[in-house]
Amino acid sequence: MITFATLHCRNCLEISTTSIHISLSLSLSLTSFPMAVTDFFAGEIATELLKQLFLISAKAWKYKSTADNLIALIEDIQPTIKEIQYSGVELPAHRQAQIGMLFDTFEKGKKLTEKVLSSRRWNMFRQLTLARKMEKLEKTITNFLKAPILAHILADVHRLRADSEERLDRVDRSLERVIQQVGSMKIGGGGMIREAMKRAEAMEIETNDDLEKFGVGLELGKIKVKKMMFEAQGGVFGISGMGGVGKTTLARELERDHQVRCHFENRILFLTVSQSPLLEELREHIWGFLSGCEAGNPVPDCSFQFEGTRKLVILDDVWTTQALDRLTSFKFPGCTTLVVSRSKLTEPKFTHDVEVLSQDEAISLFCLCAFGQKSVPPGFCNDLVKQVANECKGLPLALKVTGASLNDKPEKYWEGVLQRLSRGEPADDSHESRLLNQMEASLENLDQTTKDCFLDLGAFPEDRKIPLDVLINMWIELHDIDEGNAFAILVDLSHKNLLTLGKDPRLGSLYASHYDIFVTQHDVLRDLALHISNVGKVNRRKRLLMPKRELELPREWERNNDERYIAQIVSIHTEEMNEMQWFDMEFPKAEILILNFSSDKYVLPPFITKMPQLRVLVIINNGMSPAVLHDFSIFANLSKLRSLWLERVHVPELSNSTTPLKNLHKMSLILCKINKSFDQTGVDVADIFPKLGDLTIDHCDDLVALPSSICGLTSLSCLSITNCPRLGELPKNLSKLQALEILRLYACPELKTLPGEICELPGLKYLDISQCVSLSCLPEEIGKLKKLEKIDMRECCFSGRPSSAVSLKSLR
């Protein structure tokens, strides 16, 4: 029999035949429970299962979606279980049996995850079998949550508690503290429960706001597309319309729609294709989603027969029929594909055309962005507002950008904007080209630095998330502003609808990290930045940008390479490049170089040696596996380099012959293979990076132990080792990092202990060990960190706290 019987503390009280002991620490000792239940309530089964799921999510892409869903489900149910657990009442036998079934499911899930982690990639049959079992596990837990069982159990708990309400007054007061503690638990991919609820409310507000802004057109579009998809047993359907008309907004609304999610049992995959798609990588994602096969397995060209489970694949921003045919070649019963495109790529009867807004809807949206209300305010010239809004031709994006640019501006200013908009000369006869010229007038009220920062966004590939860290570093170095001003410009551009800043709760907080936070920009706004930046002779442009991915550099660049380029920003987006594909170019003023490519090997451009002013170097491989970089000898001339971002590449090994980067202040290694680069015998890392103050190592799955050589970087003020699933050990000489103020060890599930040397860091202000699920305690002398202001330890299962913790006087 399951009884919620024994809670230990210093001051105990007896209630009826059940002894409920409650302490300030509320530690649990459920000695009368069956073993599986006892382990669960002690946190062992839940913690072990979550730990396994985190590893699966990090290591095996094929299972990532299911693992993430299971993590969310289990963490979602924990507060309810804890409320039952802390209630101190004995449930009826049938309720105990129902909870027992859930515990058995968790136990089976733990065994299943162990099999998944030990399975081999090449065994496709076993992979498919395990994938189906994982999906079945997810469905079982989902059904349990959907059923009214939990509500009935809670009702029983509350009824039994009400029967002894008078005797439980003191217990209730203690339980209030428990609920507060449970309410601060971390769920899902980040944030606390209360923060997550706020984000959910914000998302709902945002969704409702979109519906309000776009009028009835978006809602009617949802109804039409849902009807098309629901009436058919799979197939390909389309959403078409010009750029900025709201196609992606409609697709995102459908992805979040409750009816859609129920119809497809939450099995929905949203992919952005773009004008320069990596088709094979996208095919692998779709194949993995539909079949359950792990990423890395070859994708067959022929059809396979699988169970006809209903699944929805949404392909956003598809440009060509060839790309669509390649991505929809799989024939899975029950699979529905929704294609979002500027062109009609699907049969007309299965395509919903998103039209521009009617005049009334356009005026409402425009006023909402310009005045914060859906109508013209009293005293403001009605005709003037209508004339300016009419110049936007009913395009939602143009209405939002233009309206936001006129916020709080007097009527006289509006008249000048109307004159400029009405003079907009089309580059050709297309609607979008006219809009680019008209929307350019919306930038004229920006100060020059903010406008330059907007134009800098054209340096990044279309439909790709832009790492906030890269953007901030670029603006700091290029425009001579500090981090605070750069962040203020980012927020200002977001308020003016010129970029999209995610609703991440970490944004703007004192110790926020930006390397895993991203911004996005609508294609039409990127087109506007390129349209303005690409005016004039190619050698005289401030920004030398490739609009889309090409096999080689533009011929226009080669034809003009006999003259120096004055560009400050150079952005290159190609496939694999070898020595013969590069040609000589000279960039005496280049300060920013962004290299985007898709390959497993890449030769760095030789003209980097002719960039004496280079301050920021960003190398991003968009391919499927880390790339090997060749010709690192060019780093010899980068004496002014201050920021280096490497993503999905093999980090070259350091040696005594490695040229020191004497001014490098910030280095970020994202999704890289470390290859023991920092752990070479006889190499003094401090000599190579004498001024390095900020080091980030994120999602590097071959990092098992942090090299002790890193502790020689005595100038480090910020060290972030995050999302490294195999990291199990920190060096013993951490105390050498006397300048360290921020230490992040986020989401390293194999890390079991923190060395006591951490307590010897006199300047440490922030420590993040959240989601390090194997950590069981803090160092005993943690109280020696007199300057520690904040410690984040969400999802850590500590048995107690060190006695010295009372000495943390600066902790806020």
JSON list of N, CA and C in Angstrom, two decimals, residues 277-305:
[
{"chain": "A", "resi": 277, "resn": "PRO", "atom": "N", "xyz": [18.95, 26.46, -50.21]},
{"chain": "A", "resi": 277, "resn": "PRO", "atom": "CA", "xyz": [18.73, 25.35, -49.27]},
{"chain": "A", "resi": 277, "resn": "PRO", "atom": "C", "xyz": [19.84, 24.31, -49.28]},
{"chain": "A", "resi": 278, "resn": "LEU", "atom": "N", "xyz": [20.07, 23.71, -48.12]},
{"chain": "A", "resi": 278, "resn": "LEU", "atom": "CA", "xyz": [20.91, 22.53, -48.02]},
{"chain": "A", "resi": 278, "resn": "LEU", "atom": "C", "xyz": [19.98, 21.32, -48.11]},
{"chain": "A", "resi": 279, "resn": "LEU", "atom": "N", "xyz": [19.69, 20.92, -49.34]},
{"chain": "A", "resi": 279, "resn": "LEU", "atom": "CA", "xyz": [18.62, 19.96, -49.58]},
{"chain": "A", "resi": 279, "resn": "LEU", "atom": "C", "xyz": [18.86, 18.62, -48.90]},
{"chain": "A", "resi": 280, "resn": "GLU", "atom": "N", "xyz": [20.11, 18.13, -48.96]},
{"chain": "A", "resi": 280, "resn": "GLU", "atom": "CA", "xyz": [20.36, 16.81, -48.38]},
{"chain": "A", "resi": 280, "resn": "GLU", "atom": "C", "xyz": [20.21, 16.82, -46.87]},
{"chain": "A", "resi": 281, "resn": "GLU", "atom": "N", "xyz": [20.63, 17.91, -46.24]},
{"chain": "A", "resi": 281, "resn": "GLU", "atom": "CA", "xyz": [20.46, 18.02, -44.79]},
{"chain": "A", "resi": 281, "resn": "GLU", "atom": "C", "xyz": [18.98, 18.11, -44.44]},
{"chain": "A", "resi": 282, "resn": "LEU", "atom": "N", "xyz": [18.21, 18.88, -45.21]},
{"chain": "A", "resi": 282, "resn": "LEU", "atom": "CA", "xyz": [16.78, 18.98, -44.97]},
{"chain": "A", "resi": 282, "resn": "LEU", "atom": "C", "xyz": [16.09, 17.64, -45.19]},
{"chain": "A", "resi": 283, "resn": "ARG", "atom": "N", "xyz": [16.51, 16.92, -46.24]},
{"chain": "A", "resi": 283, "resn": "ARG", "atom": "CA", "xyz": [15.94, 15.59, -46.51]},
{"chain": "A", "resi": 283, "resn": "ARG", "atom": "C", "xyz": [16.20, 14.65, -45.33]},
{"chain": "A", "resi": 284, "resn": "GLU", "atom": "N", "xyz": [17.38, 14.75, -44.75]},
{"chain": "A", "resi": 284, "resn": "GLU", "atom": "CA", "xyz": [17.71, 13.89, -43.62]},
{"chain": "A", "resi": 284, "resn": "GLU", "atom": "C", "xyz": [16.84, 14.22, -42.41]},
{"chain": "A", "resi": 285, "resn": "HIS", "atom": "N", "xyz": [16.60, 15.52, -42.19]},
{"chain": "A", "resi": 285, "resn": "HIS", "atom": "CA", "xyz": [15.71, 15.92, -41.10]},
{"chain": "A", "resi": 285, "resn": "HIS", "atom": "C", "xyz": [14.31, 15.35, -41.31]},
{"chain": "A", "resi": 286, "resn": "ILE", "atom": "N", "xyz": [13.79, 15.49, -42.53]},
{"chain": "A", "resi": 286, "resn": "ILE", "atom": "CA", "xyz": [12.43, 15.01, -42.82]},
{"chain": "A", "resi": 286, "resn": "ILE", "atom": "C", "xyz": [12.37, 13.49, -42.71]},
{"chain": "A", "resi": 287, "resn": "TRP", "atom": "N", "xyz": [13.38, 12.81, -43.27]},
{"chain": "A", "resi": 287, "resn": "TRP", "atom": "CA", "xyz": [13.43, 11.35, -43.20]},
{"chain": "A", "resi": 287, "resn": "TRP", "atom": "C", "xyz": [13.48, 10.88, -41.75]},
{"chain": "A", "resi": 288, "resn": "GLY", "atom": "N", "xyz": [14.31, 11.53, -40.94]},
{"chain": "A", "resi": 288, "resn": "GLY", "atom": "CA", "xyz": [14.39, 11.15, -39.54]},
{"chain": "A", "resi": 288, "resn": "GLY", "atom": "C", "xyz": [13.08, 11.37, -38.82]},
{"chain": "A", "resi": 289, "resn": "PHE", "atom": "N", "xyz": [12.40, 12.48, -39.11]},
{"chain": "A", "resi": 289, "resn": "PHE", "atom": "CA", "xyz": [11.12, 12.79, -38.47]},
{"chain": "A", "resi": 289, "resn": "PHE", "atom": "C", "xyz": [10.04, 11.78, -38.87]},
{"chain": "A", "resi": 290, "resn": "LEU", "atom": "N", "xyz": [9.99, 11.44, -40.15]},
{"chain": "A", "resi": 290, "resn": "LEU", "atom": "CA", "xyz": [8.93, 10.55, -40.63]},
{"chain": "A", "resi": 290, "resn": "LEU", "atom": "C", "xyz": [9.18, 9.09, -40.29]},
{"chain": "A", "resi": 291, "resn": "SER", "atom": "N", "xyz": [10.45, 8.66, -40.38]},
{"chain": "A", "resi": 291, "resn": "SER", "atom": "CA", "xyz": [10.75, 7.24, -40.24]},
{"chain": "A", "resi": 291, "resn": "SER", "atom": "C", "xyz": [11.24, 6.86, -38.85]},
{"chain": "A", "resi": 292, "resn": "GLY", "atom": "N", "xyz": [11.77, 7.86, -38.11]},
{"chain": "A", "resi": 292, "resn": "GLY", "atom": "CA", "xyz": [12.38, 7.54, -36.82]},
{"chain": "A", "resi": 292, "resn": "GLY", "atom": "C", "xyz": [13.82, 7.09, -36.93]},
{"chain": "A", "resi": 293, "resn": "CYS", "atom": "N", "xyz": [14.40, 7.15, -38.14]},
{"chain": "A", "resi": 293, "resn": "CYS", "atom": "CA", "xyz": [15.80, 6.74, -38.32]},
{"chain": "A", "resi": 293, "resn": "CYS", "atom": "C", "xyz": [16.72, 7.83, -37.83]},
{"chain": "A", "resi": 294, "resn": "GLU", "atom": "N", "xyz": [17.82, 7.45, -37.23]},
{"chain": "A", "resi": 294, "resn": "GLU", "atom": "CA", "xyz": [18.77, 8.39, -36.64]},
{"chain": "A", "resi": 294, "resn": "GLU", "atom": "C", "xyz": [19.47, 9.19, -37.73]},
{"chain": "A", "resi": 295, "resn": "ALA", "atom": "N", "xyz": [19.75, 10.47, -37.42]},
{"chain": "A", "resi": 295, "resn": "ALA", "atom": "CA", "xyz": [20.52, 11.30, -38.34]},
{"chain": "A", "resi": 295, "resn": "ALA", "atom": "C", "xyz": [21.87, 10.67, -38.59]},
{"chain": "A", "resi": 296, "resn": "GLY", "atom": "N", "xyz": [22.33, 10.71, -39.81]},
{"chain": "A", "resi": 296, "resn": "GLY", "atom": "CA", "xyz": [23.61, 10.10, -40.16]},
{"chain": "A", "resi": 296, "resn": "GLY", "atom": "C", "xyz": [23.42, 8.85, -41.01]},
{"chain": "A", "resi": 297, "resn": "ASN", "atom": "N", "xyz": [22.23, 8.21, -40.90]},
{"chain": "A", "resi": 297, "resn": "ASN", "atom": "CA", "xyz": [21.95, 7.08, -41.77]},
{"chain": "A", "resi": 297, "resn": "ASN", "atom": "C", "xyz": [21.64, 7.57, -43.17]},
{"chain": "A", "resi": 298, "resn": "PRO", "atom": "N", "xyz": [22.01, 6.81, -44.21]},
{"chain": "A", "resi": 298, "resn": "PRO", "atom": "CA", "xyz": [21.72, 7.25, -45.57]},
{"chain": "A", "resi": 298, "resn": "PRO", "atom": "C", "xyz": [20.22, 7.34, -45.82]},
{"chain": "A", "resi": 299, "resn": "VAL", "atom": "N", "xyz": [19.84, 8.38, -46.55]},
{"chain": "A", "resi": 299, "resn": "VAL", "atom": "CA", "xyz": [18.43, 8.59, -46.85]},
{"chain": "A", "resi": 299, "resn": "VAL", "atom": "C", "xyz": [18.11, 7.92, -48.17]},
{"chain": "A", "resi": 300, "resn": "PRO", "atom": "N", "xyz": [17.20, 6.97, -48.19]},
{"chain": "A", "resi": 300, "resn": "PRO", "atom": "CA", "xyz": [16.91, 6.26, -49.44]},
{"chain": "A", "resi": 300, "resn": "PRO", "atom": "C", "xyz": [16.14, 7.12, -50.42]},
{"chain": "A", "resi": 301, "resn": "ASP", "atom": "N", "xyz": [16.28, 6.85, -51.71]},
{"chain": "A", "resi": 301, "resn": "ASP", "atom": "CA", "xyz": [15.53, 7.55, -52.74]},
{"chain": "A", "resi": 301, "resn": "ASP", "atom": "C", "xyz": [14.20, 6.85, -53.02]},
{"chain": "A", "resi": 302, "resn": "CYS", "atom": "N", "xyz": [14.10, 5.59, -52.60]},
{"chain": "A", "resi": 302, "resn": "CYS", "atom": "CA", "xyz": [12.86, 4.86, -52.86]},
{"chain": "A", "resi": 302, "resn": "CYS", "atom": "C", "xyz": [11.93, 4.97, -51.65]},
{"chain": "A", "resi": 303, "resn": "SER", "atom": "N", "xyz": [10.68, 4.56, -51.86]},
{"chain": "A", "resi": 303, "resn": "SER", "atom": "CA", "xyz": [9.68, 4.66, -50.81]},
{"chain": "A", "resi": 303, "resn": "SER", "atom": "C", "xyz": [9.69, 3.44, -49.92]},
{"chain": "A", "resi": 304, "resn": "PHE", "atom": "N", "xyz": [9.36, 3.65, -48.64]},
{"chain": "A", "resi": 304, "resn": "PHE", "atom": "CA", "xyz": [9.23, 2.55, -47.70]},
{"chain": "A", "resi": 304, "resn": "PHE", "atom": "C", "xyz": [7.82, 2.59, -47.11]},
{"chain": "A", "resi": 305, "resn": "GLN", "atom": "N", "xyz": [7.33, 1.46, -46.73]},
{"chain": "A", "resi": 305, "resn": "GLN", "atom": "CA", "xyz": [6.00, 1.39, -46.13]},
{"chain": "A", "resi": 305, "resn": "GLN", "atom": "C", "xyz": [6.13, 1.41, -44.61]}
]
